[in-house]
Amino acid sequence: MTETVLFTDAAVLDTAAGELVPGQRVLVRGGTIDAVGPDLEAPGGARVLDLAGKTLMPGLIDCHAHVNAHTANLAGLADDSPAYVALKAAKEMREMLHRGFTTVRDPGGADFGLREALDEGVVEGPRLYFGGKALSQTGGHGDGRPRGRSVREDHQCCPDLSTVCDGVDGVRRAAREQLRTGAHHVKVMLSGGVASPTDRIDSTQFSLEEIRAIVEETEAANRYVAGHAYTARAVNRGLAAGVRSIEHGNLIDESSVELFLEHDAFLVPTLVTYERMAAEGAEHGLPAASLAKNPIVLEAGLRALELAHRAGVNICYGSDLLGGMRRHQLQEFTIRGAVLPAADVIRSATVTAARLLGEAGRLGQILPGALADLLVVDGDPLRDLAVLTDPEANLRLVMQGGDVKADRLGSPGRD
Ligand code: ZN
Ligand code: ZN
């Protein structure tokens, strides 16, 4: 049973408008936001929480996080015990929630089992929107084999992030396999990547026919396709084929921006992962070949973000961190905040992210009828995003579906 809570004297962060509305009361009942206004009365039995001087905001949404990636050596993940990977994921998901991420989209790795365990309350973590295994062509970004190995074990039980499939029939089947498990989206590798041993960043992957087949299968299930891609060439062929969200997009150009706008598609930059891979990738298991590829996308990423932002592209928050580097999940705020207005950065992790997930009005905003996923922070994140990036100091309360998951309202300062 979730309790009834009335927040009083709150400065409510309106993520859509990008402004703080002072003196508000917010009533939470039955796991959702029941009412918002200056004069609400506390119903009988309600717990009243005074938020004078504090900000009440929607829980954060990370649209690109790999809960299973406990190491940056992704190729080795398939050899781990699924039980081990799941338990490590449980630990990481709890930490994500306590950073303020009440929702996470996992584009590769997380499956229906983790989602079920979260729904049943077996483990604590963000609401999980999973894609199952990402679809990769042979030799593509999801094919972790070294050059000398011809055999690949593709089994549902191998806890790696991808499955390898080729040909229109093969990719259709792979998409259907993910969708039958309840995947919220299908992830497809449209170009080479950093953490894959044998492909080039500037390659395109899958034929147009294969991409179209994946989009067709996914749309038939009323789901959408998320595509990993860096270059304008790879991004553009994905967008033209109906891919709805582009992951990374570090090397896009003006022609890509036009396609994003034309298709009302979403860009999910993940700048923090390249920064951290450069700084500490080696110690977290990132192979040398991947370290060598990283600078190609690191420098271009900020320019891509600015280009997309200026044009009004839908932009979502993504971290994409691997292994022990995931502790920097909030640092994407810092990186983006250096070039974009804080209100826009916050929008990417709330209201725009909710739209990508198909949860507009349910997540990412404080509105009657929305799920009660809420954070209480000290200070005004619109003035200073650092309010969000140091949860130890500033995050006072985490509520998810009306349940209080972390409560440090009573104690001033660190505890
Ligand atoms: Zn990727
Ligand atoms: Zn990723």
PDB file of C-alpha atoms in Angstrom, residues 27 100 117 124 126 190 201 203 214 241 252 315:
ATOM      1  CA  LEU A  27      -0.980  15.569  -3.191  1.00  0.00           C
ATOM      2  CA  GLY A 100      17.675  10.152  -8.615  1.00  0.00           C
ATOM      3  CA  ALA A 117      11.956  -8.640 -10.351  1.00  0.00           C
ATOM      4  CA  GLU A 124      14.901  -1.815  -5.879  1.00  0.00           C
ATOM      5  CA  PRO A 126      14.438   2.477 -11.678  1.00  0.00           C
ATOM      6  CA  LEU A 190      23.469   0.864 -37.462  1.00  0.00           C
ATOM      7  CA  ILE A 201      33.298   3.663 -36.279  1.00  0.00           C
ATOM      8  CA  SER A 203      31.122   1.703 -41.140  1.00  0.00           C
ATOM      9  CA  ILE A 214      13.328  -4.575 -38.333  1.00  0.00           C
ATOM     10  CA  ALA A 241      14.092   3.800 -42.730  1.00  0.00           C
ATOM     11  CA  ILE A 252      25.890  14.017 -37.425  1.00  0.00           C
ATOM     12  CA  ILE A 315      17.115  15.455 -27.277  1.00  0.00           C
TER      13      ILE A 315
END
